[in-house]
Amino acid sequence: MADEFSPLEREIRQRVRVAGPMPIAEYMRLCLTHPQYGYYMNRDPLGARGDFITAPEISQMFGELIGVWLASVWQQQLGAPENVRLIELGPGRAAMLLDVLRAAKTVPGFQEALVLHLVEISPALRTVQEQRLEPLGLTVQWHSALEEVPAGPCLIIANEFIDALPVHQAVKQADGWHERVVAIAPDDTLVIGIASDPLPHFEATLPQGLRLSPDGSIYEWRADTTALEIGRRVRHDGVALIVDYGHAWYGLGETFQAVSGHAFTDPLRSSGEVDLTAHVDFAALAQSAESMGARVHGPIAQRDWLRRLGIDQRATALKAHVPYSKTIEIDQALSRLTASGPKGMGELCKAVAITDPKLDQLPGFES
Ligand code: SAH
């Protein structure tokens, strides 16, 4: 009987029996980052053979454009400071970082000014990052959280990082909003339940437009401090660029989902063995960062942002030097990064920049 459950599911069931149903955020945190069985902790889940593929894994163009963007912001907006920390949150297989660093060489002095800090919780992915960055001979420091990175002028980048941070859910009922929790059903399976008592004073924390939502409405929020910490760090000589799946404005509905082998699956099955994500609420992210004194630019659809940075021209330039079969791959990658609809990343993925408030115009974010 016990063997039909993953080791983590056994542990989660034990915790629920002892301590009661757990918030979805706690379930998500355990599934992704439990020290022993967490999804990210001992595997490399990215790429065509993994569970999901990200923009930098689809094409070098993505990281290259970000590299040129960072170099230009460093030079034109920040005044080319020395010893600027390039901090990447959740670098995965370091694909984006390698492309960023290669493209950054086109601006004299930029690469030399960088001190690399990688915020990565997964020992397995740290090893991959170390191996792939080693040939560059640069000094790299790893950290488990952004709070650990020393202060100073910084460039922060994060692609598909925030969507992996735990998300809470509440459902509206006649007597208020109740947190959604992971519980054990009478037939012994894990199920989503709702906490018996409503969340105290929850309505007051909701965006105004959502306070009169109909019963049954679901609201998602992240309770971690990442957005606050990004805002705090960038407000003096800093810039953060965040690209992720998400919505530009507050909304209702659930986006908590599981992916395995490039297909959606049940988030409550195979705990710790499938990827769990939830969309980023860019309005909430912006509000947290602004509350710390930072300025927010965007969000803007990934398609529009990449076009403004010249992805079409970059694709044409790359195609000029490769055989025909490769040009088809480049076109497919371009389409995947910029297409609308559920299969493309062009609209659902968005870019937002969070900066020192003295920076008023940023490339690609012009209104
Ligand atoms: N940015 C990469 C990888 C995205 S996957 C890309 O675009 O290809 C998410 C990354 O964030 C992985 O490297 C994962 O190990 C890391 N990660 C997830 N949760 C984390 C946490 N709480 N703290 C630090 N890193 C985390």
Tab-separated table of C-alpha atoms and ligand atoms in Angstrom:
chain	number	residue	atom	x	y	z
A	1	MET	CA	0.000	0.000	0.000
A	2	ALA	CA	2.575	2.506	1.175
A	3	ASP	CA	4.665	2.069	-1.970
A	4	GLU	CA	2.104	3.701	-4.228
A	5	PHE	CA	3.086	7.043	-2.644
A	6	SER	CA	6.260	8.979	-3.330
A	7	PRO	CA	8.525	9.321	-0.262
A	8	LEU	CA	7.553	12.971	0.001
A	9	GLU	CA	3.847	12.193	-0.206
A	10	ARG	CA	4.302	9.793	2.709
A	11	GLU	CA	5.962	12.567	4.688
A	12	ILE	CA	3.283	15.115	3.779
A	13	ARG	CA	0.519	12.717	4.848
A	14	GLN	CA	2.329	12.201	8.126
A	15	ARG	CA	2.542	15.960	8.665
A	16	VAL	CA	-1.154	16.415	7.870
A	17	ARG	CA	-2.074	13.655	10.335
A	18	VAL	CA	-0.015	15.268	13.074
A	19	ALA	CA	-0.537	18.977	12.433
A	20	GLY	CA	-3.695	19.156	10.340
A	21	PRO	CA	-4.270	20.250	6.739
A	22	MET	CA	-1.501	22.473	5.324
A	23	PRO	CA	-1.858	25.625	3.214
A	24	ILE	CA	-1.229	25.062	-0.497
A	25	ALA	CA	1.832	27.294	-0.148
A	26	GLU	CA	3.339	24.929	2.405
A	27	TYR	CA	2.590	21.948	0.173
A	28	MET	CA	4.209	23.717	-2.793
A	29	ARG	CA	7.257	24.671	-0.715
A	30	LEU	CA	7.784	21.090	0.438
A	31	CYS	CA	7.256	19.653	-3.047
A	32	LEU	CA	9.780	21.981	-4.662
A	33	THR	CA	12.421	22.525	-2.005
A	34	HIS	CA	12.179	19.833	0.693
A	35	PRO	CA	15.910	19.269	1.441
A	36	GLN	CA	15.757	15.563	0.633
A	37	TYR	CA	12.841	15.000	-1.733
A	38	GLY	CA	12.134	18.448	-3.191
A	39	TYR	CA	11.610	18.510	-6.952
A	40	TYR	CA	14.451	20.962	-7.594
A	41	MET	CA	16.872	19.594	-5.046
A	42	ASN	CA	18.387	16.619	-6.794
A	43	ARG	CA	17.556	16.842	-10.459
A	44	ASP	CA	17.988	18.977	-13.561
A	45	PRO	CA	14.383	19.368	-14.725
A	46	LEU	CA	15.013	21.682	-17.698
A	47	GLY	CA	15.257	21.225	-21.413
A	48	ALA	CA	13.756	19.098	-24.134
A	49	ARG	CA	14.328	15.839	-22.214
A	50	GLY	CA	13.273	17.310	-18.867
A	51	ASP	CA	9.869	18.371	-17.634
A	52	PHE	CA	9.693	21.897	-19.010
A	53	ILE	CA	11.608	24.281	-21.234
A	54	THR	CA	12.309	27.942	-20.557
A	55	ALA	CA	12.998	30.878	-22.880
A	56	PRO	CA	16.815	30.787	-22.527
A	57	GLU	CA	16.746	27.032	-23.184
A	58	ILE	CA	14.718	27.631	-26.352
A	59	SER	CA	17.119	30.121	-27.887
A	60	GLN	CA	20.364	31.966	-27.242
A	61	MET	CA	18.624	35.112	-28.542
A	62	PHE	CA	16.740	35.554	-25.267
A	63	GLY	CA	19.808	35.796	-23.021
A	64	GLU	CA	21.790	37.757	-25.608
A	65	LEU	CA	19.169	40.483	-25.810
A	66	ILE	CA	19.069	40.639	-22.020
A	67	GLY	CA	22.877	40.883	-21.947
A	68	VAL	CA	22.887	43.833	-24.351
A	69	TRP	CA	20.039	45.423	-22.382
A	70	LEU	CA	21.912	45.058	-19.075
A	71	ALA	CA	25.134	46.452	-20.554
A	72	SER	CA	23.293	49.444	-21.956
A	73	VAL	CA	21.455	50.126	-18.676
A	74	TRP	CA	24.753	49.805	-16.766
A	75	GLN	CA	26.489	52.264	-19.072
A	76	GLN	CA	23.747	54.775	-19.880
A	77	GLN	CA	21.567	54.788	-16.786
A	78	LEU	CA	23.767	53.723	-13.902
A	79	GLY	CA	26.901	55.590	-15.065
A	80	ALA	CA	29.052	52.463	-15.523
A	81	PRO	CA	29.843	51.718	-11.858
A	82	GLU	CA	32.668	49.305	-11.055
A	83	ASN	CA	31.960	46.269	-8.879
A	84	VAL	CA	28.334	45.961	-9.805
A	85	ARG	CA	26.744	42.758	-8.568
A	86	LEU	CA	25.105	40.703	-11.281
A	87	ILE	CA	22.633	38.639	-9.273
A	88	GLU	CA	20.629	35.896	-10.927
A	89	LEU	CA	17.716	34.350	-9.049
A	90	GLY	CA	17.211	30.670	-9.923
A	91	PRO	CA	19.701	30.350	-12.806
A	92	GLY	CA	18.656	26.775	-13.734
A	93	ARG	CA	21.283	25.407	-16.129
A	94	ALA	CA	22.946	28.845	-16.428
A	95	ALA	CA	21.884	29.082	-20.079
A	96	MET	CA	20.702	32.667	-19.756
A	97	LEU	CA	23.762	33.742	-17.788
A	98	LEU	CA	26.164	32.332	-20.391
A	99	ASP	CA	24.334	34.153	-23.188
A	100	VAL	CA	24.157	37.357	-21.119
A	101	LEU	CA	27.901	37.270	-20.412
A	102	ARG	CA	28.830	36.570	-24.036
A	103	ALA	CA	26.636	39.393	-25.353
A	104	ALA	CA	27.862	41.721	-22.614
A	105	LYS	CA	31.389	41.620	-24.011
A	106	THR	CA	30.299	43.985	-26.785
A	107	VAL	CA	30.253	46.841	-24.252
A	108	PRO	CA	33.845	47.572	-23.148
A	109	GLY	CA	34.447	47.290	-19.428
A	110	PHE	CA	31.053	45.764	-18.590
A	111	GLN	CA	32.064	42.170	-17.993
A	112	GLU	CA	35.102	43.319	-15.974
A	113	ALA	CA	32.822	45.399	-13.735
A	114	LEU	CA	30.616	42.436	-12.802
A	115	VAL	CA	30.753	40.356	-9.639
A	116	LEU	CA	28.559	37.276	-10.036
A	117	HIS	CA	26.113	36.128	-7.364
A	118	LEU	CA	23.783	33.230	-7.988
A	119	VAL	CA	20.803	32.620	-5.735
A	120	GLU	CA	20.088	28.919	-6.091
A	121	ILE	CA	18.514	26.527	-3.637
A	122	SER	CA	19.205	23.330	-5.556
A	123	PRO	CA	22.524	21.546	-4.945
A	124	ALA	CA	22.036	19.629	-8.206
A	125	LEU	CA	21.569	22.778	-10.271
A	126	ARG	CA	24.438	24.546	-8.472
A	127	THR	CA	26.684	21.759	-9.735
A	128	VAL	CA	25.436	22.211	-13.298
A	129	GLN	CA	25.952	25.985	-13.028
A	130	GLU	CA	29.462	25.551	-11.642
A	131	GLN	CA	30.441	23.183	-14.445
A	132	ARG	CA	29.051	25.382	-17.178
A	133	LEU	CA	30.525	28.623	-15.831
A	134	GLU	CA	33.940	27.238	-14.923
A	135	PRO	CA	35.537	27.706	-18.380
A	136	LEU	CA	34.907	31.452	-18.119
A	137	GLY	CA	37.282	31.744	-15.162
A	138	LEU	CA	35.057	34.266	-13.355
A	139	THR	CA	34.527	34.426	-9.608
A	140	VAL	CA	31.036	33.233	-8.729
A	141	GLN	CA	29.384	33.169	-5.320
A	142	TRP	CA	26.321	31.085	-4.539
A	143	HIS	CA	23.628	31.986	-2.016
A	144	SER	CA	20.436	30.328	-0.824
A	145	ALA	CA	18.477	33.587	-0.624
A	146	LEU	CA	18.692	37.116	-2.028
A	147	GLU	CA	18.996	38.474	1.533
A	148	GLU	CA	22.439	36.835	1.757
A	149	VAL	CA	23.949	38.774	-1.163
A	150	PRO	CA	26.104	41.734	0.031
A	151	ALA	CA	24.698	45.225	-0.596
A	152	GLY	CA	25.874	47.518	-3.398
A	153	PRO	CA	25.037	48.556	-6.964
A	154	CYS	CA	23.302	45.616	-8.590
A	155	LEU	CA	21.727	44.152	-11.673
A	156	ILE	CA	19.238	41.426	-10.754
A	157	ILE	CA	17.842	39.024	-13.335
A	158	ALA	CA	15.228	36.305	-12.888
A	159	ASN	CA	13.482	34.221	-15.520
A	160	GLU	CA	10.784	31.786	-14.409
A	161	PHE	CA	11.896	32.127	-10.787
A	162	ILE	CA	8.974	33.830	-9.050
A	163	ASP	CA	6.475	31.355	-10.487
A	164	ALA	CA	8.256	28.642	-8.485
A	165	LEU	CA	7.774	30.483	-5.186
A	166	PRO	CA	4.964	29.148	-2.979
A	167	VAL	CA	1.505	30.574	-3.540
A	168	HIS	CA	-1.435	30.704	-1.108
A	169	GLN	CA	-5.053	30.373	-2.181
A	170	ALA	CA	-8.246	31.477	-0.510
A	171	VAL	CA	-11.841	30.823	-1.560
A	172	LYS	CA	-14.719	33.186	-0.881
A	173	GLN	CA	-17.592	31.770	1.184
A	174	ALA	CA	-20.660	33.350	2.766
A	175	ASP	CA	-18.756	34.098	6.017
A	176	GLY	CA	-15.503	35.332	4.436
A	177	TRP	CA	-12.360	34.049	2.705
A	178	HIS	CA	-11.068	30.627	3.715
A	179	GLU	CA	-7.574	29.381	2.958
A	180	ARG	CA	-7.384	26.380	0.633
A	181	VAL	CA	-5.402	23.567	2.198
A	182	VAL	CA	-4.078	20.109	1.386
A	183	ALA	CA	-5.930	17.490	3.418
A	184	ILE	CA	-6.435	13.718	3.480
A	185	ALA	CA	-9.772	12.524	2.098
A	186	PRO	CA	-11.756	9.624	3.651
A	187	ASP	CA	-10.510	7.399	0.797
A	188	ASP	CA	-6.944	8.242	1.937
A	189	THR	CA	-5.952	10.378	-1.061
A	190	LEU	CA	-4.585	13.925	-0.817
A	191	VAL	CA	-7.263	16.486	-1.681
A	192	ILE	CA	-7.717	20.237	-1.651
A	193	GLY	CA	-9.918	21.270	1.258
A	194	ILE	CA	-10.736	24.549	2.911
A	195	ALA	CA	-9.781	25.722	6.374
A	196	SER	CA	-12.817	25.733	8.680
A	197	ASP	CA	-12.345	29.288	9.965
A	198	PRO	CA	-12.235	32.305	7.635
A	199	LEU	CA	-8.943	34.212	7.369
A	200	PRO	CA	-9.121	37.116	9.847
A	201	HIS	CA	-9.325	40.617	8.286
A	202	PHE	CA	-8.513	39.141	4.873
A	203	GLU	CA	-10.920	41.292	2.901
A	204	ALA	CA	-9.065	44.447	3.928
A	205	THR	CA	-5.810	43.123	2.390
A	206	LEU	CA	-7.473	42.448	-0.978
A	207	PRO	CA	-7.261	44.867	-3.890
A	208	GLN	CA	-10.377	47.076	-3.758
A	209	GLY	CA	-11.961	45.667	-6.922
A	210	LEU	CA	-11.944	42.126	-5.546
A	211	ARG	CA	-13.618	42.753	-2.200
A	212	LEU	CA	-17.141	42.067	-3.444
A	213	SER	CA	-16.254	38.873	-5.318
A	214	PRO	CA	-18.994	36.231	-5.632
A	215	ASP	CA	-18.906	33.140	-3.426
A	216	GLY	CA	-16.654	30.449	-4.829
A	217	SER	CA	-14.086	32.960	-6.152
A	218	ILE	CA	-10.458	31.952	-5.663
A	219	TYR	CA	-7.679	34.455	-4.935
A	220	GLU	CA	-3.948	33.638	-5.036
A	221	TRP	CA	-1.131	35.493	-3.331
A	222	ARG	CA	2.518	35.058	-2.422
A	223	ALA	CA	3.487	35.766	1.159
A	224	ASP	CA	7.260	35.598	0.694
A	225	THR	CA	9.412	38.731	0.859
A	226	THR	CA	11.191	38.445	-2.506
A	227	ALA	CA	9.513	41.471	-4.088
A	228	LEU	CA	10.182	43.595	-1.011
A	229	GLU	CA	13.819	42.541	-0.966
A	230	ILE	CA	14.245	43.279	-4.675
A	231	GLY	CA	12.719	46.744	-4.144
A	232	ARG	CA	14.957	47.428	-1.150
A	233	ARG	CA	18.118	46.416	-3.012
A	234	VAL	CA	17.583	48.263	-6.255
A	235	ARG	CA	16.443	51.594	-4.827
A	236	HIS	CA	20.065	52.818	-4.646
A	237	ASP	CA	21.837	52.164	-7.964
A	238	GLY	CA	20.082	48.975	-8.831
A	239	VAL	CA	18.014	47.446	-11.613
A	240	ALA	CA	16.056	44.199	-11.588
A	241	LEU	CA	14.616	42.509	-14.652
A	242	ILE	CA	12.000	39.863	-14.027
A	243	VAL	CA	10.459	37.748	-16.761
A	244	ASP	CA	7.758	35.250	-15.923
A	245	TYR	CA	4.330	33.820	-16.664
A	246	GLY	CA	1.698	36.012	-15.107
A	247	HIS	CA	-1.046	38.598	-15.233
A	248	ALA	CA	-0.486	42.331	-15.377
A	249	TRP	CA	-3.480	43.208	-13.235
A	250	TYR	CA	-5.118	41.784	-10.111
A	251	GLY	CA	-7.500	38.964	-10.774
A	252	LEU	CA	-9.338	35.959	-9.473
A	253	GLY	CA	-8.894	32.340	-10.405
A	254	GLU	CA	-6.373	29.639	-9.752
A	255	THR	CA	-3.163	29.142	-11.701
A	256	PHE	CA	-1.480	26.634	-9.374
A	257	GLN	CA	-0.456	23.830	-11.717
A	258	ALA	CA	1.801	20.826	-12.164
A	259	VAL	CA	3.879	19.895	-15.195
A	260	SER	CA	5.701	16.658	-15.899
A	261	GLY	CA	7.289	15.587	-19.191
A	262	HIS	CA	5.998	18.779	-20.894
A	263	ALA	CA	2.347	18.003	-20.012
A	264	PHE	CA	-0.014	19.183	-17.284
A	265	THR	CA	-0.639	16.749	-14.466
A	266	ASP	CA	-2.333	16.593	-11.039
A	267	PRO	CA	-0.435	18.739	-8.481
A	268	LEU	CA	-1.515	16.411	-5.657
A	269	ARG	CA	-0.023	13.263	-7.196
A	270	SER	CA	3.657	12.299	-7.309
A	271	SER	CA	4.537	14.973	-4.747
A	272	GLY	CA	8.133	16.131	-5.224
A	273	GLU	CA	8.413	14.475	-8.623
A	274	VAL	CA	6.575	17.025	-10.764
A	275	ASP	CA	7.113	20.750	-11.250
A	276	LEU	CA	4.668	23.060	-9.497
A	277	THR	CA	4.155	26.698	-10.462
A	278	ALA	CA	1.607	29.491	-10.218
A	279	HIS	CA	1.422	32.650	-12.293
A	280	VAL	CA	3.023	35.840	-11.062
A	281	ASP	CA	0.677	38.619	-9.958
A	282	PHE	CA	2.682	41.498	-11.451
A	283	ALA	CA	0.437	44.107	-9.824
A	284	ALA	CA	1.168	42.705	-6.359
A	285	LEU	CA	4.873	42.412	-7.208
A	286	ALA	CA	4.971	46.036	-8.343
A	287	GLN	CA	3.119	47.236	-5.269
A	288	SER	CA	5.560	45.464	-2.912
A	289	ALA	CA	8.608	46.841	-4.750
A	290	GLU	CA	7.157	50.370	-4.848
A	291	SER	CA	6.424	50.229	-1.135
A	292	MET	CA	10.194	49.946	-0.643
A	293	GLY	CA	10.864	53.062	-2.712
A	294	ALA	CA	11.694	51.426	-6.047
A	295	ARG	CA	10.294	52.417	-9.443
A	296	VAL	CA	8.467	49.882	-11.600
A	297	HIS	CA	8.614	49.835	-15.409
A	298	GLY	CA	6.055	47.646	-17.169
A	299	PRO	CA	5.022	44.884	-17.116
A	300	ILE	CA	5.024	44.461	-20.850
A	301	ALA	CA	4.310	41.330	-22.891
A	302	GLN	CA	7.487	39.350	-23.618
A	303	ARG	CA	6.716	39.530	-27.341
A	304	ASP	CA	6.627	43.339	-27.369
A	305	TRP	CA	9.666	43.677	-25.155
A	306	LEU	CA	11.799	41.292	-27.243
A	307	ARG	CA	10.679	43.001	-30.451
A	308	ARG	CA	11.616	46.405	-29.093
A	309	LEU	CA	15.033	45.043	-28.192
A	310	GLY	CA	15.430	43.760	-31.754
A	311	ILE	CA	14.758	40.022	-31.650
A	312	ASP	CA	13.633	39.964	-35.282
A	313	GLN	CA	16.875	41.565	-36.442
A	314	ARG	CA	18.881	39.233	-34.213
A	315	ALA	CA	17.136	36.200	-35.738
A	316	THR	CA	17.889	37.479	-39.253
A	317	ALA	CA	21.549	38.017	-38.352
A	318	LEU	CA	21.857	34.508	-36.892
A	319	LYS	CA	20.172	32.942	-39.919
A	320	ALA	CA	22.654	34.544	-42.291
A	321	HIS	CA	25.470	32.290	-41.043
A	322	VAL	CA	23.859	28.868	-40.731
A	323	PRO	CA	22.600	26.087	-43.040
A	324	TYR	CA	18.948	26.067	-44.075
A	325	SER	CA	17.872	23.436	-41.515
A	326	LYS	CA	19.169	25.675	-38.741
A	327	THR	CA	17.261	28.687	-40.052
A	328	ILE	CA	14.058	26.709	-39.525
A	329	GLU	CA	15.040	26.075	-35.899
A	330	ILE	CA	15.722	29.780	-35.386
A	331	ASP	CA	12.332	30.709	-36.845
A	332	GLN	CA	10.603	28.145	-34.623
A	333	ALA	CA	12.374	29.491	-31.546
A	334	LEU	CA	11.473	33.061	-32.488
A	335	SER	CA	7.865	32.050	-32.890
A	336	ARG	CA	7.757	30.206	-29.560
A	337	LEU	CA	9.214	33.189	-27.700
A	338	THR	CA	6.886	35.723	-29.283
A	339	ALA	CA	3.652	33.874	-30.167
A	340	SER	CA	0.331	34.607	-28.444
A	341	GLY	CA	-2.034	31.940	-27.136
A	342	PRO	CA	-1.463	29.223	-24.561
A	343	LYS	CA	1.428	27.546	-26.445
A	344	GLY	CA	3.435	30.703	-27.092
A	345	MET	CA	5.335	32.704	-24.504
A	346	GLY	CA	4.786	36.049	-26.209
A	347	GLU	CA	1.782	37.261	-24.295
A	348	LEU	CA	1.474	35.110	-21.186
A	349	CYS	CA	5.126	35.812	-20.266
A	350	LYS	CA	5.831	39.361	-19.249
A	351	ALA	CA	8.853	41.465	-18.425
A	352	VAL	CA	8.994	43.985	-15.624
A	353	ALA	CA	11.893	46.147	-14.471
A	354	ILE	CA	12.233	47.369	-10.899
A	355	THR	CA	14.793	50.109	-10.432
A	356	ASP	CA	16.313	52.933	-8.511
A	357	PRO	CA	13.595	55.631	-8.730
A	358	LYS	CA	15.987	58.028	-10.494
A	359	LEU	CA	15.896	55.849	-13.627
A	360	ASP	CA	12.979	57.098	-15.689
A	361	GLN	CA	13.321	55.598	-19.164
A	362	LEU	CA	14.557	52.083	-19.803
A	363	PRO	CA	15.099	50.469	-23.216
A	364	GLY	CA	12.092	48.390	-24.216
A	365	PHE	CA	9.871	49.849	-21.480
A	366	GLU	CA	9.220	53.226	-23.126
A	367	SER	CA	5.544	54.070	-22.916
B	1	SAH	N1	15.974	30.695	-14.807
B	1	SAH	C1	16.171	29.379	-15.347
B	1	SAH	C2	15.563	28.253	-14.480
B	1	SAH	C3	14.105	28.402	-14.109
B	1	SAH	S1	13.560	27.057	-13.088
B	1	SAH	C4	15.661	29.317	-16.762
B	1	SAH	O1	14.964	30.238	-17.171
B	1	SAH	O2	15.974	28.364	-17.473
B	1	SAH	C5	13.588	27.773	-11.468
B	1	SAH	C6	14.954	27.940	-10.870
B	1	SAH	O3	14.811	28.533	-9.573
B	1	SAH	C7	15.764	26.683	-10.651
B	1	SAH	O4	17.129	26.980	-10.801
B	1	SAH	C8	15.419	26.344	-9.197
B	1	SAH	O5	16.315	25.455	-8.595
B	1	SAH	C9	15.436	27.704	-8.581
B	1	SAH	N2	14.635	27.838	-7.354
B	1	SAH	C10	13.363	27.436	-7.169
B	1	SAH	N3	12.915	27.804	-5.942
B	1	SAH	C11	13.930	28.465	-5.352
B	1	SAH	C12	14.078	29.110	-4.081
B	1	SAH	N4	13.091	29.129	-3.192
B	1	SAH	N5	15.250	29.725	-3.814
B	1	SAH	C13	16.261	29.721	-4.727
B	1	SAH	N6	16.183	29.105	-5.936
B	1	SAH	C14	15.031	28.492	-6.245
